[in-house]
């Protein structure tokens, strides 16, 4: 359930106060759990890729084509996981798609950059408001 405008303003004020009081602590808290999770996922994918290489080589040595194919599939799956995990990892001190205090970034013209999910949420809110919920 999305926050009301008043709750969003209060949260933004709390974030600004935290940044003003202790910016180092605020940046350390920002996205650290997600960053750790994605980093761990990338490391696991790299380890799986190495296992896939070992399977591929073992299949070649044992002359069992199915082991080599399985190794290749493991390598392919792990490569995809590593690349997607690397791209999704937030940068230290920055959240994806937002500027300071969680506000959407602005483009060069000063307008807000609105994503597809933001537009869908806005439409959903308009429909709920029109129906009287």
PDB file of C-alpha atoms in Angstrom:
ATOM      1  CA  UNK A   1       0.000   0.000   0.000  1.00  0.00           C
ATOM      2  CA  UNK A   2       1.528   3.333  -1.014  1.00  0.00           C
ATOM      3  CA  UNK A   3       2.113   6.066   1.541  1.00  0.00           C
ATOM      4  CA  UNK A   4      -0.114   9.115   1.656  1.00  0.00           C
ATOM      5  CA  UNK A   5       1.316  12.480   0.669  1.00  0.00           C
ATOM      6  CA  UNK A   6       1.554  13.527   4.316  1.00  0.00           C
ATOM      7  CA  UNK A   7       3.400  10.312   5.227  1.00  0.00           C
ATOM      8  CA  UNK A   8       5.774  10.759   2.270  1.00  0.00           C
ATOM      9  CA  UNK A   9       6.544  14.339   3.355  1.00  0.00           C
ATOM     10  CA  UNK A  10       7.198  13.182   6.917  1.00  0.00           C
ATOM     11  CA  UNK A  11       9.491  10.407   5.696  1.00  0.00           C
ATOM     12  CA  UNK A  12      11.394  12.846   3.470  1.00  0.00           C
ATOM     13  CA  UNK A  13      11.838  15.235   6.406  1.00  0.00           C
ATOM     14  CA  UNK A  14      13.150  12.404   8.569  1.00  0.00           C
ATOM     15  CA  UNK A  15      15.577  11.351   5.822  1.00  0.00           C
ATOM     16  CA  UNK A  16      16.825  14.924   5.373  1.00  0.00           C
ATOM     17  CA  UNK A  17      17.309  15.260   9.138  1.00  0.00           C
ATOM     18  CA  UNK A  18      19.244  11.984   9.236  1.00  0.00           C
ATOM     19  CA  UNK A  19      21.453  13.106   6.337  1.00  0.00           C
ATOM     20  CA  UNK A  20      22.064  16.458   8.015  1.00  0.00           C
ATOM     21  CA  UNK A  21      22.839  14.892  11.393  1.00  0.00           C
ATOM     22  CA  UNK A  22      25.018  11.985  10.275  1.00  0.00           C
ATOM     23  CA  UNK A  23      25.556  11.701   6.491  1.00  0.00           C
ATOM     24  CA  UNK A  24      28.084   8.872   6.799  1.00  0.00           C
ATOM     25  CA  UNK A  25      25.644   6.714   8.784  1.00  0.00           C
ATOM     26  CA  UNK A  26      22.782   7.523   6.397  1.00  0.00           C
ATOM     27  CA  UNK A  27      24.810   6.484   3.344  1.00  0.00           C
ATOM     28  CA  UNK A  28      25.885   3.293   5.091  1.00  0.00           C
ATOM     29  CA  UNK A  29      22.257   2.350   5.737  1.00  0.00           C
ATOM     30  CA  UNK A  30      21.075   3.208   2.246  1.00  0.00           C
ATOM     31  CA  UNK A  31      20.658   0.041   0.209  1.00  0.00           C
ATOM     32  CA  UNK A  32      23.323  -1.946   2.049  1.00  0.00           C
ATOM     33  CA  UNK A  33      21.159  -5.067   2.408  1.00  0.00           C
ATOM     34  CA  UNK A  34      20.286  -5.190  -1.281  1.00  0.00           C
ATOM     35  CA  UNK A  35      23.862  -4.430  -2.276  1.00  0.00           C
ATOM     36  CA  UNK A  36      25.157  -7.280  -0.093  1.00  0.00           C
ATOM     37  CA  UNK A  37      22.538  -9.667  -1.458  1.00  0.00           C
ATOM     38  CA  UNK A  38      23.327  -8.891  -5.104  1.00  0.00           C
ATOM     39  CA  UNK A  39      27.081  -9.066  -4.494  1.00  0.00           C
ATOM     40  CA  UNK A  40      26.655 -12.491  -2.880  1.00  0.00           C
ATOM     41  CA  UNK A  41      24.475 -13.602  -5.800  1.00  0.00           C
ATOM     42  CA  UNK A  42      27.142 -12.543  -8.308  1.00  0.00           C
ATOM     43  CA  UNK A  43      29.844 -14.417  -6.366  1.00  0.00           C
ATOM     44  CA  UNK A  44      27.677 -17.552  -6.298  1.00  0.00           C
ATOM     45  CA  UNK A  45      27.082 -17.260 -10.037  1.00  0.00           C
ATOM     46  CA  UNK A  46      30.832 -16.987 -10.678  1.00  0.00           C
ATOM     47  CA  UNK A  47      31.439 -20.084  -8.542  1.00  0.00           C
ATOM     48  CA  UNK A  48      28.706 -21.912 -10.455  1.00  0.00           C
ATOM     49  CA  UNK A  49      30.288 -20.845 -13.726  1.00  0.00           C
ATOM     50  CA  UNK A  50      33.570 -22.435 -12.611  1.00  0.00           C
ATOM     51  CA  UNK A  51      31.693 -25.625 -11.703  1.00  0.00           C
ATOM     52  CA  UNK A  52      30.169 -25.562 -15.191  1.00  0.00           C
ATOM     53  CA  UNK A  53      33.642 -25.330 -16.734  1.00  0.00           C
ATOM     54  CA  UNK A  54      34.748 -28.302 -14.627  1.00  0.00           C
ATOM     55  CA  UNK A  55      31.721 -30.314 -15.787  1.00  0.00           C
ATOM     56  CA  UNK A  56      32.390 -29.373 -19.393  1.00  0.00           C
ATOM     57  CA  UNK A  57      36.012 -30.540 -19.146  1.00  0.00           C
ATOM     58  CA  UNK A  58      35.069 -33.698 -17.230  1.00  0.00           C
ATOM     59  CA  UNK A  59      32.567 -34.573 -19.944  1.00  0.00           C
ATOM     60  CA  UNK A  60      35.224 -34.129 -22.600  1.00  0.00           C
ATOM     61  CA  UNK A  61      37.746 -36.280 -20.727  1.00  0.00           C
ATOM     62  CA  UNK A  62      35.190 -39.008 -19.963  1.00  0.00           C
ATOM     63  CA  UNK A  63      33.783 -38.716 -23.508  1.00  0.00           C
ATOM     64  CA  UNK A  64      30.251 -38.314 -22.156  1.00  0.00           C
ATOM     65  CA  UNK A  65      28.505 -35.654 -24.216  1.00  0.00           C
ATOM     66  CA  UNK A  66      25.634 -35.233 -21.745  1.00  0.00           C
ATOM     67  CA  UNK A  67      28.039 -34.180 -18.964  1.00  0.00           C
ATOM     68  CA  UNK A  68      29.572 -31.577 -21.283  1.00  0.00           C
ATOM     69  CA  UNK A  69      26.141 -30.293 -22.282  1.00  0.00           C
ATOM     70  CA  UNK A  70      25.109 -30.075 -18.616  1.00  0.00           C
ATOM     71  CA  UNK A  71      28.303 -28.156 -17.849  1.00  0.00           C
ATOM     72  CA  UNK A  72      27.624 -25.732 -20.681  1.00  0.00           C
ATOM     73  CA  UNK A  73      24.040 -25.156 -19.481  1.00  0.00           C
ATOM     74  CA  UNK A  74      25.288 -24.517 -15.936  1.00  0.00           C
ATOM     75  CA  UNK A  75      27.829 -22.028 -17.307  1.00  0.00           C
ATOM     76  CA  UNK A  76      25.158 -20.266 -19.373  1.00  0.00           C
ATOM     77  CA  UNK A  77      22.691 -20.019 -16.475  1.00  0.00           C
ATOM     78  CA  UNK A  78      25.354 -18.726 -14.095  1.00  0.00           C
ATOM     79  CA  UNK A  79      26.569 -16.160 -16.613  1.00  0.00           C
ATOM     80  CA  UNK A  80      23.019 -14.827 -16.992  1.00  0.00           C
ATOM     81  CA  UNK A  81      22.595 -14.668 -13.197  1.00  0.00           C
ATOM     82  CA  UNK A  82      25.907 -12.860 -12.763  1.00  0.00           C
ATOM     83  CA  UNK A  83      25.162 -10.268 -15.448  1.00  0.00           C
ATOM     84  CA  UNK A  84      21.612  -9.555 -14.233  1.00  0.00           C
ATOM     85  CA  UNK A  85      22.783  -9.398 -10.610  1.00  0.00           C
ATOM     86  CA  UNK A  86      25.607  -7.029 -11.524  1.00  0.00           C
ATOM     87  CA  UNK A  87      23.276  -4.686 -13.411  1.00  0.00           C
ATOM     88  CA  UNK A  88      20.684  -4.616 -10.608  1.00  0.00           C
ATOM     89  CA  UNK A  89      23.202  -3.914  -7.857  1.00  0.00           C
ATOM     90  CA  UNK A  90      22.757  -0.387  -6.497  1.00  0.00           C
ATOM     91  CA  UNK A  91      25.798   1.850  -6.468  1.00  0.00           C
ATOM     92  CA  UNK A  92      27.221   2.709  -3.039  1.00  0.00           C
ATOM     93  CA  UNK A  93      25.525   5.815  -1.668  1.00  0.00           C
ATOM     94  CA  UNK A  94      22.845   5.922  -4.370  1.00  0.00           C
ATOM     95  CA  UNK A  95      19.481   4.310  -4.909  1.00  0.00           C
ATOM     96  CA  UNK A  96      18.371   3.346  -8.390  1.00  0.00           C
ATOM     97  CA  UNK A  97      16.035   5.831 -10.035  1.00  0.00           C
ATOM     98  CA  UNK A  98      15.996   8.277  -7.157  1.00  0.00           C
ATOM     99  CA  UNK A  99      17.894  11.305  -6.091  1.00  0.00           C
ATOM    100  CA  UNK A 100      18.405  12.605  -2.555  1.00  0.00           C
ATOM    101  CA  UNK A 101      15.767  11.682   0.017  1.00  0.00           C
ATOM    102  CA  UNK A 102      14.221   9.083  -2.305  1.00  0.00           C
ATOM    103  CA  UNK A 103      12.777  11.659  -4.693  1.00  0.00           C
ATOM    104  CA  UNK A 104      12.620  10.813  -8.413  1.00  0.00           C
ATOM    105  CA  UNK A 105      15.490  12.255 -10.438  1.00  0.00           C
ATOM    106  CA  UNK A 106      14.848  15.229 -12.631  1.00  0.00           C
ATOM    107  CA  UNK A 107      15.785  15.459 -16.282  1.00  0.00           C
ATOM    108  CA  UNK A 108      17.760  18.342 -17.813  1.00  0.00           C
ATOM    109  CA  UNK A 109      14.544  20.300 -18.383  1.00  0.00           C
ATOM    110  CA  UNK A 110      13.653  20.083 -14.678  1.00  0.00           C
ATOM    111  CA  UNK A 111      10.806  17.613 -15.180  1.00  0.00           C
ATOM    112  CA  UNK A 112      10.505  14.450 -13.130  1.00  0.00           C
ATOM    113  CA  UNK A 113      11.558  11.251 -14.849  1.00  0.00           C
ATOM    114  CA  UNK A 114       8.485   9.039 -14.503  1.00  0.00           C
ATOM    115  CA  UNK A 115       8.837   5.325 -15.095  1.00  0.00           C
ATOM    116  CA  UNK A 116       6.239   2.844 -16.256  1.00  0.00           C
ATOM    117  CA  UNK A 117       5.515   1.616 -12.726  1.00  0.00           C
ATOM    118  CA  UNK A 118       5.011   5.186 -11.498  1.00  0.00           C
ATOM    119  CA  UNK A 119       2.465   5.812 -14.253  1.00  0.00           C
ATOM    120  CA  UNK A 120       0.643   2.575 -13.457  1.00  0.00           C
ATOM    121  CA  UNK A 121       0.498   3.475  -9.763  1.00  0.00           C
ATOM    122  CA  UNK A 122      -0.802   6.949 -10.591  1.00  0.00           C
ATOM    123  CA  UNK A 123      -3.555   5.484 -12.783  1.00  0.00           C
ATOM    124  CA  UNK A 124      -4.448   2.999 -10.056  1.00  0.00           C
ATOM    125  CA  UNK A 125      -4.707   5.802  -7.488  1.00  0.00           C
ATOM    126  CA  UNK A 126      -6.891   7.883  -9.833  1.00  0.00           C
ATOM    127  CA  UNK A 127      -9.260   4.946 -10.374  1.00  0.00           C
ATOM    128  CA  UNK A 128      -9.477   4.264  -6.621  1.00  0.00           C
ATOM    129  CA  UNK A 129     -10.139   7.958  -5.954  1.00  0.00           C
ATOM    130  CA  UNK A 130     -12.837   8.079  -8.654  1.00  0.00           C
ATOM    131  CA  UNK A 131     -14.592   5.037  -7.171  1.00  0.00           C
ATOM    132  CA  UNK A 132     -14.550   6.623  -3.724  1.00  0.00           C
ATOM    133  CA  UNK A 133     -12.250   4.172  -1.943  1.00  0.00           C
TER     134      UNK A 133
END
